[in-house]
Each structure stands twice: as C-alpha cells, then as structure tokens.
Tab-separated table of C-alpha atoms and ligand atoms in Angstrom:
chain	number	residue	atom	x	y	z
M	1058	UNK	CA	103.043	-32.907	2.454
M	1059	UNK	CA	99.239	-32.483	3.012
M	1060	UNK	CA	96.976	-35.041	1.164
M	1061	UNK	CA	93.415	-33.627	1.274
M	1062	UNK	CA	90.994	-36.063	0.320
M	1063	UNK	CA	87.344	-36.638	-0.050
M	1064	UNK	CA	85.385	-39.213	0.937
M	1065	UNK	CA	81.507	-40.423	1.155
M	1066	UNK	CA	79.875	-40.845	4.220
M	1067	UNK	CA	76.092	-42.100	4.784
M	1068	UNK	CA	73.922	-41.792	7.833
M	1069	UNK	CA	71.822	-44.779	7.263
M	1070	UNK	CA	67.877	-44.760	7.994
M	1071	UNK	CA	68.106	-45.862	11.664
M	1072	UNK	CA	70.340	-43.245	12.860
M	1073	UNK	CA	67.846	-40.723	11.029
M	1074	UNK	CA	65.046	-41.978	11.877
M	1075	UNK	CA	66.232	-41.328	15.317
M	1076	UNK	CA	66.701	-37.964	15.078
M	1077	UNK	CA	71.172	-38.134	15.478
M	1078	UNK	CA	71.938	-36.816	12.178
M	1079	UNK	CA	72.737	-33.421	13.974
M	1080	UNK	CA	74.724	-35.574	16.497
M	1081	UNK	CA	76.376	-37.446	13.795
M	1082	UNK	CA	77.501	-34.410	11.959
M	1083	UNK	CA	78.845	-32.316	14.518
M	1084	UNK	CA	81.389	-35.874	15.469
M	1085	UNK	CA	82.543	-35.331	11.775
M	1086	UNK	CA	83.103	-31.583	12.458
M	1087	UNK	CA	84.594	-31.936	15.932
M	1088	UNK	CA	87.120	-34.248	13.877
M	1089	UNK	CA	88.460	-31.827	11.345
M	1090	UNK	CA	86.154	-32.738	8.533
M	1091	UNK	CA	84.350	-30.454	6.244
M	1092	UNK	CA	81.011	-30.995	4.692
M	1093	UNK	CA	81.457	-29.822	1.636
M	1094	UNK	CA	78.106	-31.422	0.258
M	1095	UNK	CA	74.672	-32.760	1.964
M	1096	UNK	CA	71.496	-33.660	1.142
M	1097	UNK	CA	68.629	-36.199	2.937
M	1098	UNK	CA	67.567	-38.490	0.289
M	1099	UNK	CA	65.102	-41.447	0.197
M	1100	UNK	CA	66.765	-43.946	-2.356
M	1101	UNK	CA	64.910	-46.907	-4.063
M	1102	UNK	CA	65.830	-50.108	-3.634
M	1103	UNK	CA	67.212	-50.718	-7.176
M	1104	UNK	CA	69.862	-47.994	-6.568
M	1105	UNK	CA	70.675	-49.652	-2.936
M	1106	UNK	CA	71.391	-52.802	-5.299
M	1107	UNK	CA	73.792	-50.462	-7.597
M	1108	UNK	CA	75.532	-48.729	-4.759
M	1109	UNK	CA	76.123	-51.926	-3.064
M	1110	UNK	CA	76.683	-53.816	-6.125
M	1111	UNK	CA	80.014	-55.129	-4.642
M	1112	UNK	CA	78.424	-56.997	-1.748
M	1113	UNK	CA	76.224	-58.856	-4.777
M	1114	UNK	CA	77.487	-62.752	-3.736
M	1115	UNK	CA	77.211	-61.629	-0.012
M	1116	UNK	CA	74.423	-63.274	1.679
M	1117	UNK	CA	72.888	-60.180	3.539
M	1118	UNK	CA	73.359	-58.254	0.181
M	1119	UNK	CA	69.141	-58.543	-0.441
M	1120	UNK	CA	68.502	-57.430	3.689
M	1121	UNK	CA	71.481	-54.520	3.234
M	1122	UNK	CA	69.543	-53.140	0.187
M	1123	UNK	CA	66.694	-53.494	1.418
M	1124	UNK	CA	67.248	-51.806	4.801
M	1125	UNK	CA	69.825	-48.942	3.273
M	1126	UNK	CA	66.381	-48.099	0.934
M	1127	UNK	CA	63.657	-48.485	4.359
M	1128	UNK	CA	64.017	-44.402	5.162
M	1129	UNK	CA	65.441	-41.713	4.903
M	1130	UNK	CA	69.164	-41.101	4.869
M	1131	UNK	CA	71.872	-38.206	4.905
M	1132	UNK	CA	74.602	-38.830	1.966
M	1133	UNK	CA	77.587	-36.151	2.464
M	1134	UNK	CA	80.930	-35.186	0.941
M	1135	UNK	CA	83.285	-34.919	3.638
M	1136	UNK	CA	86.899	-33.678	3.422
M	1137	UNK	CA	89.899	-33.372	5.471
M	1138	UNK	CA	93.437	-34.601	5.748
M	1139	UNK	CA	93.269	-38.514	4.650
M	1140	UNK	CA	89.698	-38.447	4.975
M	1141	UNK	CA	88.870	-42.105	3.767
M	1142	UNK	CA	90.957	-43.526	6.453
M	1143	UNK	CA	90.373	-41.017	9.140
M	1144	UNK	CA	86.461	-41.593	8.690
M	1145	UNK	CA	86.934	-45.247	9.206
M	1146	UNK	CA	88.552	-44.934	12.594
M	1147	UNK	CA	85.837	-42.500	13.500
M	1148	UNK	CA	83.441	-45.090	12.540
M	1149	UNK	CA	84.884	-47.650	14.234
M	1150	UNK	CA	84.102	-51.359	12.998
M	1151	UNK	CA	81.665	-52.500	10.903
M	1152	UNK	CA	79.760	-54.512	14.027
M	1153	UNK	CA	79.220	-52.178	16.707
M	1154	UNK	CA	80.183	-54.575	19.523
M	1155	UNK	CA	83.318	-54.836	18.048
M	1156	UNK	CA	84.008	-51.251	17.758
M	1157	UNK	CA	86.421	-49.001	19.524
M	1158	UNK	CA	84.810	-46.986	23.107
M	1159	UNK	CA	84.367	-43.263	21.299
M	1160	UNK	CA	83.501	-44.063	18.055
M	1161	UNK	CA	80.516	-43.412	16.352
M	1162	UNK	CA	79.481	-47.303	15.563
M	1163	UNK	CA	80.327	-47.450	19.078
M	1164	UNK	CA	78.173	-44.695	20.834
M	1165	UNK	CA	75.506	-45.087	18.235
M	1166	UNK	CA	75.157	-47.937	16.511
M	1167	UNK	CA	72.843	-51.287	17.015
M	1168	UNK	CA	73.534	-53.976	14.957
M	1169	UNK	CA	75.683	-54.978	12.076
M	1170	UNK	CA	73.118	-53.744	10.033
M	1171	UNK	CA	71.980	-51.309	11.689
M	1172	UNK	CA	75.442	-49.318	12.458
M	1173	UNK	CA	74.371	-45.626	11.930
M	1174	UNK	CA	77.125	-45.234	8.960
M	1175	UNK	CA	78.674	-46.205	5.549
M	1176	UNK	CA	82.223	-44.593	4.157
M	1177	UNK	CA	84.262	-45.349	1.589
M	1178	UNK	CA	86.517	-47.971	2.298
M	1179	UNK	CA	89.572	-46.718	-0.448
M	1180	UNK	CA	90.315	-43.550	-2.422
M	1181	UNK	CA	88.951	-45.545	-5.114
M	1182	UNK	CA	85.605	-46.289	-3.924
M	1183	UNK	CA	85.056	-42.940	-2.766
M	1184	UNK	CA	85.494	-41.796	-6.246
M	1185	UNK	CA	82.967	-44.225	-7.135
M	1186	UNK	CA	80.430	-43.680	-4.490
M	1187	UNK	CA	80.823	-39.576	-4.479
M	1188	UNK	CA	80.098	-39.781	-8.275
M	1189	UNK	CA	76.705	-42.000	-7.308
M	1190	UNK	CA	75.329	-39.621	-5.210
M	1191	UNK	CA	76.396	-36.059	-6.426
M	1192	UNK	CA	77.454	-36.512	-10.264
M	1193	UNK	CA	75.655	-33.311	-11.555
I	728	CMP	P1	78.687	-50.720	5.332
I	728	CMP	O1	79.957	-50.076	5.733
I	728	CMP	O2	77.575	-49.859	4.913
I	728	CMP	O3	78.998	-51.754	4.143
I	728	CMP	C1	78.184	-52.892	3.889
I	728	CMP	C2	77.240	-53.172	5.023
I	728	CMP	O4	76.744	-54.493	5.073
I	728	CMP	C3	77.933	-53.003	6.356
I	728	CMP	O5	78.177	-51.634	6.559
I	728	CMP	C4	76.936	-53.666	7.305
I	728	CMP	O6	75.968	-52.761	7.790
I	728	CMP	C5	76.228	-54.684	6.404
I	728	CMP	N1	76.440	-56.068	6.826
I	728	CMP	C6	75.481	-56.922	7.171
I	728	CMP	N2	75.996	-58.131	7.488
I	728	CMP	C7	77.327	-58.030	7.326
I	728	CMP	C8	78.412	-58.945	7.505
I	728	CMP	N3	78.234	-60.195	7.919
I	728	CMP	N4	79.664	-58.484	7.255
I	728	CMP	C9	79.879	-57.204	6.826
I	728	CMP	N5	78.875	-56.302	6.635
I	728	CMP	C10	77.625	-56.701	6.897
C-alpha cells in the first residue's frame, strides 16, 4: 500500500545566504520528492518563537529563534512516499558531525545551529508546521 505524505522542510538562513538553495533542492528531487509548494521568506522573530514554540524550556530556544529569523530562508512542501521519515534520513542528524557521509547535514551543514535544514519530525508536526507557513 502506498502512503504519500507531506512534510515541511526549511532551508535555514546560512545555507541561503550561501547561495545552496538550488543545491539543496535538487538533493530533495534526486530523492523522489516533489515540491509541491515554495516560497523565500524573511520571518520575524516573534513567529521563529511560535514555530519553535516546542523548544520553549530549551536553553538555545532564544539563539534558535533568533538565528532561524537572521535571513532569508526557503520554506517548502515536499511530498513523496513516507516523506517525514524519508526527509530525516536525507537530513541526517541534527549535529552535522554526527551525521551520516551523503547526507545533506553532512555535505552542508556547520554547526548544530547552523545545519542548513529543519523537517518535520512526525506526521503530526508536519500538519502543524505546513499549516504555519502555507494556511491560505
Ligand atoms: P531543527 O531540526 O531545526 O530543530 C530545532 C533546532 O535547534 C535544531 O534543528 C538545531 O539547529 C537547534 N539546536 C541548537 N542546539 C541544539 C541542541 N543542543 N539540541 C538540539 N537542537 C539544537
């Protein structure tokens, strides 16, 4: 049975900013997904805080907000097959030094904040999160 799902992804302002949103996008294609939805948006931080309201007690919630809201970013629909989980093994894990060789935390990422992507971790959430960015 096929179980088509959609989930969010994010390219976050440091893979943007240098210039691998092209790159980025053509590893989601290259791995079955569809874009089904795009746009480059430039969120305040207040809306960082409600997208990320689930990291609230976290320590590096203020730095995350602040940094997801420091550029530009790329928020996109993507669909396939089991897309939430797919898209996390493409990511790879959440520190790039600790991700997989060939994923795209991996080949592109810097830091633990600064790892070139967010997706949904659940079905749920990607409910959630599509709804935040593209409810019309
Ligand atoms: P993301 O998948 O966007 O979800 C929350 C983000 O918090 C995560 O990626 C990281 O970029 C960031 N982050 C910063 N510090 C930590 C930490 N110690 N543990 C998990 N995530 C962290």
């Amino acid at each position: 049975m096929s179980n088509i799902e959609q989930t969010l992804s994010i390219i976050k302002p440091d893979a943007v900013e240098r210039n691998l949103q092209d790159q980025i996008k053509s590893e989601f294609k290259s791995n079955n997904f569809e874009i089904i939805k795009e746009k480059k948006i430039h969120i305040l931080k207040e809306e960082a805080e409600k997208f990320y309201k689930v990291h609230e007690s976290k320590p590096f919630y203020s730095d995350l907000c602040a940094y997801l809201s420091s550029g530009p970013i790329v928020v996109m629909m993507l669909q396939r097959e089991n897309a939430v989980l797919e898209n996390r093994k493409l990511m790879g894990a959440t520190n790039p030094k600790d991700a997989e060789d060939g994923t795209i935390r991996k080949k592109y990422g810097i830091s633990i904040d600064k790892n070139s992507v967010h997706g949904s971790d659940s079905v749920e959430n990607a409910k959630i999160e599509l709804d935040f960015f593209f409810k019309d």
